[in-house]
């Protein structure tokens, strides 16, 4: 089913409405330094922000910069993050990243970021967006789901969404879109039992039309 494209007014409605639901639209990953942000994002692959924050609450007392990881060593790092998925692989890649970045600044460029171990397109875009305030939209399952329900894109996979969403969202909302769609997907437009009752986006929502809510 191909539907008409959203207009600027639809985007204004979407992002004004979502902005009104949250007092602070930021990543929920706790961090103080740029390197801590990168470590937290690396840890968050296949894990929730809550699980990552539980680990980093302790870990970031001793790790602020790459040389802190080098001092700690890979084995100790493994133990410190052992409650998260794929902790052995993550420890290996975080250690290797610390070796590469020791004494350097985290790159701003997507291609350079993706040369770092364990950094794919999504992680690179989160770093560009959160750390360097670049108007890019990292796509996770929340962004993919919500963008499709609202008709921002009509795609089958997050990869397809990632290719289309930045062309679809107007420039004026690009710096809001990533956090807005993630938070809205996490707390309101959930995968199972979205909170459609009282949702301010019912008029344009495709999900509502498909399921005749
Ligand atoms: S009406 Fe339901 S499915 Fe549609 S945007 Fe709102 S919460 Fe999501």
Tab-separated table of C-alpha atoms and ligand atoms in Angstrom:
chain	number	residue	atom	x	y	z
A	1	UNK	CA	0.000	0.000	0.000
A	2	UNK	CA	1.673	3.224	-1.145
A	3	UNK	CA	0.371	6.300	0.585
A	4	UNK	CA	0.916	9.987	-0.056
A	5	UNK	CA	4.012	11.597	1.384
A	6	UNK	CA	3.799	13.542	4.618
A	7	UNK	CA	3.754	17.320	4.332
A	8	UNK	CA	5.761	19.832	6.349
A	9	UNK	CA	2.662	20.431	8.501
A	10	UNK	CA	2.517	16.687	9.327
A	11	UNK	CA	6.133	16.745	10.473
A	12	UNK	CA	5.417	19.839	12.579
A	13	UNK	CA	2.517	17.977	14.188
A	14	UNK	CA	4.598	14.840	14.826
A	15	UNK	CA	7.636	16.482	16.348
A	16	UNK	CA	5.773	19.237	18.214
A	17	UNK	CA	3.557	16.564	19.759
A	18	UNK	CA	6.395	14.208	20.713
A	19	UNK	CA	8.453	17.128	22.081
A	20	UNK	CA	5.525	18.040	24.324
A	21	UNK	CA	5.632	14.569	25.938
A	22	UNK	CA	9.222	14.744	27.194
A	23	UNK	CA	10.902	17.375	29.312
A	24	UNK	CA	14.371	16.281	28.234
A	25	UNK	CA	15.058	14.666	24.882
A	26	UNK	CA	18.537	13.205	25.134
A	27	UNK	CA	20.108	9.774	25.033
A	28	UNK	CA	19.342	7.821	28.206
A	29	UNK	CA	22.879	6.433	28.270
A	30	UNK	CA	24.733	8.013	31.193
A	31	UNK	CA	28.130	9.497	30.452
A	32	UNK	CA	30.390	12.444	31.240
A	33	UNK	CA	33.122	12.288	28.609
A	34	UNK	CA	33.001	11.695	24.819
A	35	UNK	CA	34.900	8.420	25.262
A	36	UNK	CA	32.370	7.247	27.849
A	37	UNK	CA	29.599	7.944	25.328
A	38	UNK	CA	31.358	5.800	22.738
A	39	UNK	CA	31.857	2.967	25.257
A	40	UNK	CA	28.213	3.164	26.366
A	41	UNK	CA	26.961	3.059	22.770
A	42	UNK	CA	29.238	0.070	22.046
A	43	UNK	CA	27.900	-1.713	25.125
A	44	UNK	CA	24.312	-0.984	24.108
A	45	UNK	CA	24.377	-3.237	21.017
A	46	UNK	CA	21.778	-5.983	21.663
A	47	UNK	CA	21.265	-4.607	25.202
A	48	UNK	CA	18.963	-2.023	26.736
A	49	UNK	CA	20.097	1.398	27.954
A	50	UNK	CA	18.995	0.359	31.447
A	51	UNK	CA	21.317	-2.680	31.436
A	52	UNK	CA	24.177	-0.531	30.160
A	53	UNK	CA	23.615	2.210	32.760
A	54	UNK	CA	23.718	-0.386	35.532
A	55	UNK	CA	27.192	-1.417	34.388
A	56	UNK	CA	28.538	2.021	33.595
A	57	UNK	CA	27.426	3.476	36.946
A	58	UNK	CA	30.392	1.561	38.395
A	59	UNK	CA	32.635	1.229	35.350
A	60	UNK	CA	32.753	4.948	34.584
A	61	UNK	CA	34.089	5.710	38.066
A	62	UNK	CA	37.387	4.328	36.802
A	63	UNK	CA	37.089	4.745	33.007
A	64	UNK	CA	36.865	8.237	31.614
A	65	UNK	CA	39.396	8.238	28.768
A	66	UNK	CA	41.067	5.592	26.554
A	67	UNK	CA	44.196	5.297	28.706
A	68	UNK	CA	42.002	4.306	31.677
A	69	UNK	CA	40.896	1.231	29.687
A	70	UNK	CA	44.496	0.423	28.807
A	71	UNK	CA	45.473	0.654	32.477
A	72	UNK	CA	42.556	-1.559	33.494
A	73	UNK	CA	43.348	-4.250	30.916
A	74	UNK	CA	41.034	-6.349	28.779
A	75	UNK	CA	40.552	-9.148	31.328
A	76	UNK	CA	39.427	-6.840	34.110
A	77	UNK	CA	37.194	-4.972	31.665
A	78	UNK	CA	35.563	-8.284	30.662
A	79	UNK	CA	34.693	-8.975	34.288
A	80	UNK	CA	33.338	-5.473	34.809
A	81	UNK	CA	30.916	-5.765	31.884
A	82	UNK	CA	30.097	-9.480	32.197
A	83	UNK	CA	26.381	-8.896	32.796
A	84	UNK	CA	25.853	-7.481	29.294
A	85	UNK	CA	25.346	-9.529	26.093
A	86	UNK	CA	28.461	-10.429	24.092
A	87	UNK	CA	30.659	-9.046	26.874
A	88	UNK	CA	33.820	-10.840	25.725
A	89	UNK	CA	33.587	-9.448	22.210
A	90	UNK	CA	32.593	-6.016	23.507
A	91	UNK	CA	35.545	-5.935	25.936
A	92	UNK	CA	37.909	-6.903	23.126
A	93	UNK	CA	36.587	-4.171	20.836
A	94	UNK	CA	36.481	-1.495	23.560
A	95	UNK	CA	40.080	-2.316	24.483
A	96	UNK	CA	41.159	-2.166	20.838
A	97	UNK	CA	39.264	1.137	20.398
A	98	UNK	CA	41.083	2.556	23.442
A	99	UNK	CA	44.415	1.575	21.847
A	100	UNK	CA	43.443	3.370	18.625
A	101	UNK	CA	42.020	6.486	20.307
A	102	UNK	CA	44.590	6.927	23.092
A	103	UNK	CA	45.699	10.584	22.876
A	104	UNK	CA	43.338	11.263	19.954
A	105	UNK	CA	39.945	12.886	19.436
A	106	UNK	CA	36.964	10.701	18.470
A	107	UNK	CA	36.422	11.217	14.716
A	108	UNK	CA	33.437	13.249	13.473
A	109	UNK	CA	33.276	11.683	10.049
A	110	UNK	CA	31.009	8.646	9.561
A	111	UNK	CA	33.510	6.713	7.449
A	112	UNK	CA	36.315	7.301	9.950
A	113	UNK	CA	34.061	6.357	12.845
A	114	UNK	CA	33.143	3.135	11.071
A	115	UNK	CA	36.822	2.207	10.886
A	116	UNK	CA	36.750	1.753	14.678
A	117	UNK	CA	36.074	-1.793	15.901
A	118	UNK	CA	32.391	-2.686	16.522
A	119	UNK	CA	31.232	0.655	15.104
A	120	UNK	CA	28.559	0.241	12.432
A	121	UNK	CA	26.438	2.887	10.766
A	122	UNK	CA	24.007	3.206	13.676
A	123	UNK	CA	26.730	3.696	16.307
A	124	UNK	CA	28.573	6.151	14.063
A	125	UNK	CA	25.427	8.227	13.610
A	126	UNK	CA	24.661	8.255	17.345
A	127	UNK	CA	28.156	9.642	17.963
A	128	UNK	CA	27.788	12.221	15.182
A	129	UNK	CA	24.379	13.277	16.497
A	130	UNK	CA	24.944	13.278	20.255
A	131	UNK	CA	28.588	14.318	20.395
A	132	UNK	CA	28.956	16.518	17.341
A	133	UNK	CA	25.345	17.696	16.900
A	134	UNK	CA	25.214	16.686	13.258
A	135	UNK	CA	21.760	16.454	11.642
A	136	UNK	CA	21.804	12.684	11.076
A	137	UNK	CA	19.203	10.104	12.120
A	138	UNK	CA	20.453	6.821	13.585
A	139	UNK	CA	17.900	4.060	13.091
A	140	UNK	CA	17.184	1.378	15.685
A	141	UNK	CA	14.084	-0.817	15.988
A	142	UNK	CA	12.103	1.985	17.702
A	143	UNK	CA	12.909	4.542	15.010
A	144	UNK	CA	12.139	1.998	12.262
A	145	UNK	CA	8.790	1.012	13.790
A	146	UNK	CA	7.542	4.502	14.644
A	147	UNK	CA	8.703	6.028	11.346
A	148	UNK	CA	6.680	3.373	9.497
A	149	UNK	CA	3.592	3.713	11.669
A	150	UNK	CA	3.575	7.461	11.117
A	151	UNK	CA	4.232	7.182	7.379
A	152	UNK	CA	7.599	8.969	7.495
A	153	UNK	CA	8.917	5.983	5.534
A	154	UNK	CA	7.329	2.823	4.187
A	155	UNK	CA	9.999	0.187	4.544
A	156	UNK	CA	10.472	-3.402	5.625
A	157	UNK	CA	13.840	-3.231	7.405
A	158	UNK	CA	15.811	-0.774	9.581
A	159	UNK	CA	18.446	-0.715	6.839
A	160	UNK	CA	15.906	0.521	4.278
A	161	UNK	CA	14.613	3.046	6.821
A	162	UNK	CA	18.137	4.274	7.398
A	163	UNK	CA	18.535	4.921	3.668
A	164	UNK	CA	15.278	6.878	3.377
A	165	UNK	CA	14.595	8.682	6.644
A	166	UNK	CA	17.134	11.488	6.338
A	167	UNK	CA	15.711	12.447	2.931
A	168	UNK	CA	12.161	12.371	4.305
A	169	UNK	CA	12.492	14.423	7.516
A	170	UNK	CA	12.669	18.213	6.909
A	171	UNK	CA	15.932	19.932	7.855
A	172	UNK	CA	14.198	21.883	10.609
A	173	UNK	CA	13.390	18.647	12.499
A	174	UNK	CA	16.564	16.655	11.863
A	175	UNK	CA	18.169	17.605	15.176
A	176	UNK	CA	15.080	16.396	17.032
A	177	UNK	CA	14.062	13.302	15.058
A	178	UNK	CA	16.399	10.614	16.446
A	179	UNK	CA	15.740	11.175	20.135
A	180	UNK	CA	12.062	11.967	19.557
A	181	UNK	CA	11.334	8.749	17.639
A	182	UNK	CA	13.328	6.566	20.044
A	183	UNK	CA	11.695	7.961	23.187
A	184	UNK	CA	8.211	7.937	21.655
A	185	UNK	CA	8.751	4.314	20.571
A	186	UNK	CA	10.143	3.289	23.941
A	187	UNK	CA	7.430	4.805	26.131
A	188	UNK	CA	4.306	5.392	23.980
A	189	UNK	CA	4.306	3.837	20.515
A	190	UNK	CA	5.578	0.505	21.823
A	191	UNK	CA	6.007	-2.581	19.643
A	192	UNK	CA	3.338	-4.436	21.629
A	193	UNK	CA	0.274	-2.586	22.909
A	194	UNK	CA	1.113	0.954	21.817
A	195	UNK	CA	-0.661	3.642	23.816
A	196	UNK	CA	-3.039	4.650	21.009
A	197	UNK	CA	-5.780	5.790	23.372
A	198	UNK	CA	-5.317	9.531	23.659
A	199	UNK	CA	-2.366	9.634	21.223
A	200	UNK	CA	-2.146	13.017	19.516
A	201	UNK	CA	-0.982	11.440	16.256
A	202	UNK	CA	-3.973	9.180	15.614
A	203	UNK	CA	-5.157	11.226	12.645
A	204	UNK	CA	-2.050	10.580	10.590
A	205	UNK	CA	-1.066	7.190	12.014
A	206	UNK	CA	-0.977	4.365	9.445
A	207	UNK	CA	-0.935	1.689	12.174
A	208	UNK	CA	-4.264	2.965	13.419
A	209	UNK	CA	-5.727	2.735	9.901
A	210	UNK	CA	-4.284	-0.719	9.211
A	211	UNK	CA	-5.662	-2.202	12.436
A	212	UNK	CA	-8.874	-0.094	12.411
A	213	UNK	CA	-8.289	1.178	15.959
B	1	LIG	S1	-1.907	6.022	17.389
B	1	LIG	FE1	-0.809	4.305	18.384
B	1	LIG	S2	0.440	3.364	16.775
B	1	LIG	FE2	-0.187	5.410	16.076
B	1	LIG	S3	1.484	6.795	16.664
B	1	LIG	FE3	-0.010	6.867	18.320
B	1	LIG	S4	0.686	5.278	19.767
B	1	LIG	FE4	1.736	4.883	17.809
